Coordinates of C-alpha atoms in Angstrom, one line a residue:
V1 CA -86.5 -81.3 -29.8
A2 CA -90.1 -80.6 -28.8
S3 CA -90.7 -78.4 -31.9
F4 CA -89.0 -81.0 -34.3
F5 CA -91.5 -83.7 -33.3
H6 CA -94.3 -81.1 -32.9
L7 CA -94.6 -81.9 -29.2
S8 CA -95.7 -79.6 -26.4
P9 CA -93.5 -79.2 -23.3
S10 CA -96.1 -81.1 -21.3
Q11 CA -96.2 -84.0 -23.8
L12 CA -92.4 -84.2 -23.7
N13 CA -92.4 -84.3 -19.9
Y14 CA -94.9 -87.1 -20.0
I15 CA -92.6 -89.1 -22.3
R16 CA -89.6 -88.5 -20.1
Q17 CA -91.5 -89.8 -17.0
G18 CA -92.4 -92.9 -18.9
M19 CA -88.8 -93.5 -19.9
R20 CA -87.7 -93.3 -16.3
I21 CA -90.3 -95.8 -15.2
S22 CA -89.3 -98.2 -18.0
F23 CA -85.6 -97.9 -17.1
T24 CA -86.3 -98.6 -13.3
F25 CA -88.4 -101.7 -14.2
A26 CA -85.7 -103.0 -16.5
C27 CA -83.1 -102.7 -13.7
I28 CA -85.4 -104.6 -11.2
L29 CA -86.1 -107.3 -13.8
S30 CA -82.4 -107.8 -14.6
S31 CA -81.5 -108.0 -10.9
S32 CA -84.2 -110.7 -10.4
I33 CA -82.9 -112.7 -13.3
A34 CA -79.4 -112.6 -12.0
S35 CA -80.4 -113.8 -8.6
A36 CA -82.4 -116.7 -10.0
F37 CA -79.4 -117.6 -12.1
M38 CA -77.1 -117.6 -9.0
M39 CA -79.5 -119.9 -7.1
Q40 CA -79.9 -122.4 -9.9
T41 CA -76.5 -122.6 -11.4
P42 CA -74.4 -125.6 -10.2
G43 CA -71.4 -124.7 -8.1
I44 CA -72.9 -121.4 -6.9
N45 CA -74.1 -121.9 -3.3
T46 CA -76.1 -119.1 -1.7
R47 CA -76.9 -121.0 1.5
P48 CA -74.8 -120.4 4.6
T49 CA -72.7 -123.2 6.0
Q50 CA -72.9 -124.4 9.6
K51 CA -69.9 -123.7 11.8
N52 CA -69.3 -126.2 14.5
A53 CA -66.4 -125.9 17.0
G54 CA -64.2 -124.1 14.5
Q55 CA -65.0 -126.5 11.7
T56 CA -67.1 -125.8 8.6
M57 CA -69.8 -128.3 7.9
S58 CA -72.0 -128.4 4.8
A59 CA -75.6 -127.4 5.4
T60 CA -76.6 -130.6 3.7
P61 CA -74.0 -133.2 4.6
T62 CA -73.9 -136.6 2.8
A63 CA -74.0 -140.1 4.4
D64 CA -70.3 -140.5 3.6
D65 CA -69.5 -138.0 6.3
L66 CA -70.2 -140.6 9.0
T67 CA -69.0 -143.8 7.5
N68 CA -65.5 -143.3 8.8
V69 CA -66.3 -142.2 12.4
K70 CA -64.1 -143.8 15.0
G71 CA -66.6 -143.7 17.9
I72 CA -70.4 -144.0 18.3
I73 CA -72.0 -142.7 21.5
F74 CA -75.6 -143.5 22.3
D75 CA -78.3 -142.0 24.5
I76 CA -80.3 -144.7 26.3
D77 CA -84.0 -144.0 26.9
G78 CA -85.9 -143.4 23.7
T79 CA -82.9 -144.1 21.5
I80 CA -81.9 -147.7 22.0
A81 CA -84.2 -148.7 24.9
D82 CA -88.0 -148.5 24.8
S83 CA -88.3 -147.6 28.4
W84 CA -90.7 -144.7 28.6
K85 CA -93.5 -146.7 30.3
L86 CA -91.1 -147.8 33.1
G87 CA -90.0 -144.2 33.6
Y88 CA -93.6 -142.9 33.6
D89 CA -95.0 -145.5 36.0
A90 CA -92.1 -145.1 38.4
T91 CA -92.5 -141.3 38.3
V92 CA -96.2 -141.6 39.2
V93 CA -95.5 -143.9 42.1
V94 CA -92.9 -141.6 43.6
L95 CA -95.0 -138.5 43.1
E96 CA -98.1 -140.2 44.7
N97 CA -95.9 -141.4 47.7
N98 CA -95.0 -137.7 48.2
G99 CA -98.5 -136.3 47.9
V100 CA -98.0 -134.8 44.4
P101 CA -100.8 -135.1 41.9
T102 CA -100.4 -137.5 39.0
I103 CA -99.0 -136.1 35.8
S104 CA -100.0 -137.0 32.2
E105 CA -98.0 -139.1 29.8
E106 CA -97.6 -136.0 27.6
I107 CA -96.0 -134.0 30.5
Y108 CA -93.7 -136.9 31.3
H109 CA -92.5 -137.1 27.7
E110 CA -92.0 -133.3 27.5
Y111 CA -90.0 -133.2 30.7
T112 CA -87.6 -136.1 29.8
R113 CA -85.3 -133.5 28.4
Y114 CA -84.3 -132.6 32.0
T115 CA -82.1 -134.5 34.4
T116 CA -84.1 -136.7 36.9
P117 CA -83.9 -134.3 39.9
E118 CA -84.9 -131.3 37.8
R119 CA -87.7 -133.2 36.1
M120 CA -89.1 -134.5 39.4
A121 CA -89.0 -131.0 41.0
R122 CA -90.9 -129.6 38.0
H123 CA -93.4 -132.4 38.3
A124 CA -93.9 -131.3 41.9
G125 CA -94.9 -127.8 40.7
L126 CA -91.6 -126.1 41.5
K127 CA -89.6 -123.9 39.2
P128 CA -85.8 -123.2 39.0
G129 CA -85.1 -120.5 41.5
D130 CA -87.7 -121.6 44.0
A131 CA -86.3 -122.1 47.5
D132 CA -87.1 -125.8 47.6
F133 CA -86.4 -126.6 44.0
E134 CA -83.0 -128.3 44.4
A135 CA -83.7 -130.0 47.7
M136 CA -87.0 -131.4 46.5
G137 CA -85.6 -132.4 43.2
Q138 CA -82.8 -134.3 44.9
K139 CA -85.1 -136.1 47.3
L140 CA -87.6 -137.1 44.6
G141 CA -84.8 -138.0 42.2
D142 CA -83.1 -140.3 44.7
E143 CA -86.4 -142.0 45.4
F144 CA -87.0 -142.4 41.7
D145 CA -83.6 -143.8 41.0
N146 CA -83.7 -146.3 43.9
F147 CA -87.1 -147.5 42.8
Y148 CA -86.9 -147.8 39.0
V149 CA -83.4 -149.1 38.5
K150 CA -84.5 -152.3 40.3
L151 CA -87.4 -152.7 37.8
V152 CA -85.2 -152.8 34.7
D153 CA -85.5 -155.9 32.6
T154 CA -86.0 -156.7 28.9
K155 CA -89.8 -156.1 29.3
T156 CA -89.7 -152.7 31.0
A157 CA -86.6 -151.4 29.2
G158 CA -85.9 -153.7 26.3
F159 CA -84.1 -152.6 23.1
Y160 CA -86.2 -151.3 20.2
P161 CA -86.5 -153.9 17.4
G162 CA -83.3 -153.9 15.3
I163 CA -81.1 -152.2 17.9
E164 CA -79.3 -155.4 18.9
D165 CA -78.5 -156.4 15.3
F166 CA -77.4 -152.8 14.7
L167 CA -75.0 -152.9 17.7
N168 CA -73.6 -156.3 16.6
N169 CA -72.9 -154.9 13.1
I170 CA -70.7 -152.1 14.4
P171 CA -67.1 -152.9 13.2
S172 CA -64.7 -153.9 16.0
D173 CA -62.4 -151.0 15.3
V174 CA -65.2 -148.5 16.1
K175 CA -65.4 -147.6 19.8
I176 CA -68.8 -147.4 21.5
G177 CA -70.0 -145.3 24.5
A178 CA -73.3 -144.3 26.2
L179 CA -74.4 -141.1 27.9
T180 CA -77.8 -140.6 29.5
N181 CA -79.4 -137.9 31.6
A182 CA -80.6 -140.6 33.9
C183 CA -78.3 -142.0 36.6
V184 CA -75.3 -144.1 35.6
A185 CA -76.6 -147.1 37.5
Y186 CA -79.7 -147.1 35.2
A187 CA -77.5 -147.0 32.1
H188 CA -75.5 -150.1 33.2
A189 CA -78.7 -151.9 34.2
V190 CA -80.4 -151.4 30.8
L191 CA -77.2 -152.4 28.9
T192 CA -76.6 -155.4 31.1
V193 CA -80.1 -156.9 30.8
N194 CA -80.2 -156.3 27.0
C195 CA -76.7 -157.2 26.0
P196 CA -75.0 -160.5 26.2
V197 CA -71.7 -160.3 28.0
S198 CA -70.2 -162.6 25.4
T199 CA -71.4 -164.5 22.4
G200 CA -70.2 -168.0 21.9
V201 CA -70.2 -169.4 18.4
G202 CA -70.0 -173.1 19.5
G203 CA -68.0 -175.9 18.0
G204 CA -64.9 -175.2 20.1
M205 CA -64.5 -171.8 18.4
P206 CA -63.4 -168.9 20.6
E207 CA -66.0 -166.5 22.0
S208 CA -66.5 -163.2 20.3
E209 CA -66.8 -160.0 22.3
G210 CA -70.3 -159.4 23.6
I211 CA -72.2 -156.2 23.1
Y212 CA -72.0 -154.9 26.7
D213 CA -68.2 -155.5 26.6
R214 CA -68.0 -153.2 23.6
F215 CA -69.1 -150.1 25.6
G216 CA -65.8 -148.6 26.6
S217 CA -67.4 -145.7 28.4
I218 CA -70.8 -145.4 30.1
H219 CA -72.0 -142.3 32.0
G220 CA -75.1 -140.7 33.5
A221 CA -76.0 -137.2 34.6
D222 CA -74.9 -138.0 38.2
D223 CA -71.3 -138.8 37.4
V224 CA -70.3 -136.1 34.8
P225 CA -69.5 -132.4 35.6
K226 CA -72.6 -131.1 33.9
P227 CA -75.6 -133.0 32.3
K228 CA -76.9 -132.5 28.8
P229 CA -77.4 -130.1 27.0
Y230 CA -73.9 -129.3 28.3
P231 CA -71.2 -131.1 26.4
D232 CA -69.2 -132.2 29.5
G233 CA -70.4 -135.8 29.5
L234 CA -69.5 -136.2 25.8
Y235 CA -66.0 -134.9 26.6
V236 CA -65.6 -137.4 29.4
I237 CA -66.6 -140.3 27.2
C238 CA -64.3 -139.1 24.3
K239 CA -61.4 -139.0 26.8
E240 CA -62.0 -142.5 28.1
L241 CA -62.4 -143.8 24.5
G242 CA -59.2 -142.1 23.5
L243 CA -60.9 -140.1 20.7
E244 CA -61.5 -136.5 19.8
P245 CA -65.1 -135.2 19.7
E246 CA -64.9 -134.6 15.9
E247 CA -64.0 -138.3 15.5
C248 CA -67.4 -139.4 17.0
V249 CA -71.1 -139.2 16.5
Y250 CA -73.8 -138.9 19.2
I251 CA -77.2 -140.5 18.7
G252 CA -80.2 -139.3 20.7
D253 CA -83.9 -138.7 20.8
S254 CA -84.0 -135.4 22.6
P255 CA -83.3 -131.8 21.5
S256 CA -80.8 -131.7 24.5
D257 CA -78.8 -134.5 22.8
G258 CA -78.4 -132.4 19.7
K259 CA -77.5 -129.4 21.7
A260 CA -74.8 -131.3 23.7
A261 CA -73.3 -132.7 20.5
D262 CA -73.3 -129.4 18.8
A263 CA -71.6 -127.7 21.8
A264 CA -69.0 -130.5 21.8
G265 CA -68.2 -130.1 18.1
M266 CA -69.5 -133.6 17.4
A267 CA -71.7 -134.9 14.6
S268 CA -75.1 -136.1 15.7
I269 CA -78.1 -138.1 14.7
G270 CA -81.6 -137.5 16.0
V271 CA -84.1 -140.4 16.0
L272 CA -87.8 -140.0 15.7
W273 CA -89.0 -143.1 17.7
G274 CA -88.4 -141.6 21.2
S275 CA -90.2 -139.3 23.5
H276 CA -90.1 -136.1 21.5
P277 CA -92.2 -134.8 18.6
E278 CA -90.6 -134.9 15.2
E279 CA -91.0 -131.1 14.9
N280 CA -88.8 -130.6 18.0
I281 CA -86.2 -133.0 16.7
R282 CA -85.9 -131.3 13.3
K283 CA -85.6 -127.9 15.0
A284 CA -82.7 -129.2 17.2
P285 CA -79.1 -128.9 15.9
F286 CA -78.9 -132.5 14.6
Q287 CA -76.9 -133.0 11.4
Y288 CA -79.1 -136.0 10.5
V289 CA -82.6 -137.2 11.5
C290 CA -83.7 -140.9 11.1
S291 CA -87.1 -142.3 11.3
N292 CA -86.0 -146.0 11.7
V293 CA -83.0 -148.1 12.6
E294 CA -82.3 -149.0 9.0
E295 CA -81.8 -145.3 8.1
M296 CA -79.5 -144.9 11.0
Q297 CA -77.5 -147.9 10.2
A298 CA -77.1 -146.8 6.6
L299 CA -75.3 -143.6 7.8
L300 CA -72.7 -145.4 9.9
P301 CA -69.9 -147.9 9.5
R302 CA -70.9 -151.6 9.6
K303 CA -69.3 -154.9 9.4
K304 CA -68.6 -156.2 5.8

């Protein structure tokens, strides 16, 4: 062949090398085109799905996924009640009474993901595993609970704007519960002062069920087997409501809320108006994230 085209052996070798390079480039190019086609062609999904308690859930679920839920469970602080200032001020008082330096508001917000005893022990400079961690946390936590529950009213722990209307628009056949990492007495106090026990319509018409009466199960970290991020509290509430976890949605403002729901196999909504930065909420295992009450209400069933 070399003599037919009047090519020397070195020239022929040069051509062969060039052909090999061209062939390799062609293979790479065709592979890239095929990958791009797979990613852009409708019906071909290259994204992994999220598996939750044995069920497969789309990585990008639609709003229709929640419109038929049978139960809605709420966190309290930072989710339905704007109560962070009450919690912070009460924390400062208790710490000062025990000779512990004042903490910043930023530290308070960051530590709200813990139960009250653990949060207070950490504020006192202790770490899990320290000899006095549990005892000090229990002491400070009890003082905090006894102090701040008595201060709950609509000014210190009022509902966020739009929450009362949102609760009133939940259909009567959808069950409601509440789970907080604060004590259960605090949960009842917040709901009692914000929710009418009954709502009369006047004119001799029968009274309709009040918002507080709609909460079929209310629990805190002190009356469930394990607090959030463990799913135990959600299991307790589901049992009392007569529902399965997959029939409910949990709404909260803390990454621990998303983790608890995820561990329970329950759908979840993270809200951005609470104590935790948006970045942390979006990194948590929430299926949905809402920036306002209207977005949250649009995802869920409501009265027609």
